[in-house]
Short mmCIF file of C-alpha atoms in Angstrom, two decimals:
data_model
loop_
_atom_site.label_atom_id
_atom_site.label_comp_id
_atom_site.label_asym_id
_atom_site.label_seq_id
_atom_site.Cartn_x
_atom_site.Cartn_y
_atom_site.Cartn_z
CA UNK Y 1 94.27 93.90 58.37
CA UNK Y 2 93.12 91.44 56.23
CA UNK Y 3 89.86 92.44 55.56
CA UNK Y 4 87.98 90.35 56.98
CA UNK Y 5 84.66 91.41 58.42
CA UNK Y 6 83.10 88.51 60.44
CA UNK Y 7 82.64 88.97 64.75
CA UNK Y 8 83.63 85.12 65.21
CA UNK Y 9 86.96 85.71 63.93
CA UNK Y 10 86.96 89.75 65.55
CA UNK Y 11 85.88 88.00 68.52
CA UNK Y 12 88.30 84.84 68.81
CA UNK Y 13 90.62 87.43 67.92
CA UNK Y 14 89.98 89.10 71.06
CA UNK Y 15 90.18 86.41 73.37
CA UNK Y 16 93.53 85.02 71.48
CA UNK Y 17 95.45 88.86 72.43
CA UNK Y 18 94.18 88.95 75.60
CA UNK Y 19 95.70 85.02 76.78
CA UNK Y 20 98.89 86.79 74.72
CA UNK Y 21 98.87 89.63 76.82
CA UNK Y 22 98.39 88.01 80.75
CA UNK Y 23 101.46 85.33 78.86
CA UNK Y 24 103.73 88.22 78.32
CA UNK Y 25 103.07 89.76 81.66
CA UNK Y 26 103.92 86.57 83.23
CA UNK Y 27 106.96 85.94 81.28
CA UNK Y 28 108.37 89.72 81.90
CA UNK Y 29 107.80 89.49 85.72
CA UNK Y 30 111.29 88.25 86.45
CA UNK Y 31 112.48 91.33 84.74
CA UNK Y 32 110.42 93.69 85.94
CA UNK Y 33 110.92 92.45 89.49
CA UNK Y 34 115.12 93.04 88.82
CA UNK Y 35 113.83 96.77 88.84
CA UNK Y 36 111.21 96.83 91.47
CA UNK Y 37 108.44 96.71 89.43
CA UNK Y 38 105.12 94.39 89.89
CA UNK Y 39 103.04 94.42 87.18
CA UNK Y 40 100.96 91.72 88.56
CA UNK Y 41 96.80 91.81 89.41
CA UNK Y 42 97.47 92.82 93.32
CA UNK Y 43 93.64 91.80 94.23
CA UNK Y 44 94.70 88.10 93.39
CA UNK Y 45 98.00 88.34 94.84
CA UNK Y 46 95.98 90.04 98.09
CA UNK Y 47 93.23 86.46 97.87
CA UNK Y 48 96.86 84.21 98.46
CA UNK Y 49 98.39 86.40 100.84
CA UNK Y 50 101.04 87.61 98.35
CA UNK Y 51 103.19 91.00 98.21
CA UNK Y 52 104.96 92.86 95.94
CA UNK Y 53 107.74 92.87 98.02
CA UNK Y 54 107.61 88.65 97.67
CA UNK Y 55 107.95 89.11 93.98
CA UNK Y 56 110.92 91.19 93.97
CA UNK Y 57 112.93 88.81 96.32
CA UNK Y 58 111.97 86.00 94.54
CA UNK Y 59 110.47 83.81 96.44
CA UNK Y 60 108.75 80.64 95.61
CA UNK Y 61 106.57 79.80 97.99
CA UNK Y 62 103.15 78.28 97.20
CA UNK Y 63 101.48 81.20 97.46
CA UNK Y 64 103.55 83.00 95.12
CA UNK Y 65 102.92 80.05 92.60
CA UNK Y 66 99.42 80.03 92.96
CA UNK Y 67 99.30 83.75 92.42
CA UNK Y 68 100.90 82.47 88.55
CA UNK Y 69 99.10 79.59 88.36
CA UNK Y 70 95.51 81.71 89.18
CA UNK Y 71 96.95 84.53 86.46
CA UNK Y 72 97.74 81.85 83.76
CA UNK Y 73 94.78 79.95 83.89
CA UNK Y 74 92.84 83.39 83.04
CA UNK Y 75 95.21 83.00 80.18
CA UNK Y 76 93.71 79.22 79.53
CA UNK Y 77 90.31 80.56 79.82
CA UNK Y 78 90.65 83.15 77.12
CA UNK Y 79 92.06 80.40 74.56
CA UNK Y 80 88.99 77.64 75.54
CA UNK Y 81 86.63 80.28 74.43
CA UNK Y 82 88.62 80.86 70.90
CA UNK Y 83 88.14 76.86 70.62
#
């Protein structure tokens, strides 16, 4: 957009809407799970033992955290690499 033409900033710029992307899928899961929707990666829910089904009645088990706490620290990875 702004003309620039360099593949450090195309690629930091990469890595910085990806983390943006797995944030706002985490922050829209409460209200996708109100409508019975699970947007969520279901081969790491499968590694904790995780269902869709435990997303849309809320529960907040340890599993279900570490299924958010695995998804937002792909988010932290993408952001290390732009630093």
């Amino acid at each position: 957009i702004l003309g620039v033409r360099d593949i450090h900033a195309d690629h930091a710029a990469s890595h910085i809407g990806k983390a943006q992307g797995i944030v706002t899928c985490l922050r829209a899961t409460p209200y996708h799970c109100t409508r019975q929707k699970v947007f969520l990666p279901m081969d790491i829910c499968m590694l904790h033992g995780v269902s869709q089904e435990d997303f849309i009645r809320g529960k907040r088990e340890k599993n279900v955290r570490d299924v958010i706490y695995d998804i937002a620290s792909q988010a932290h990875i993408h952001l290390e690499h732009v630093r």
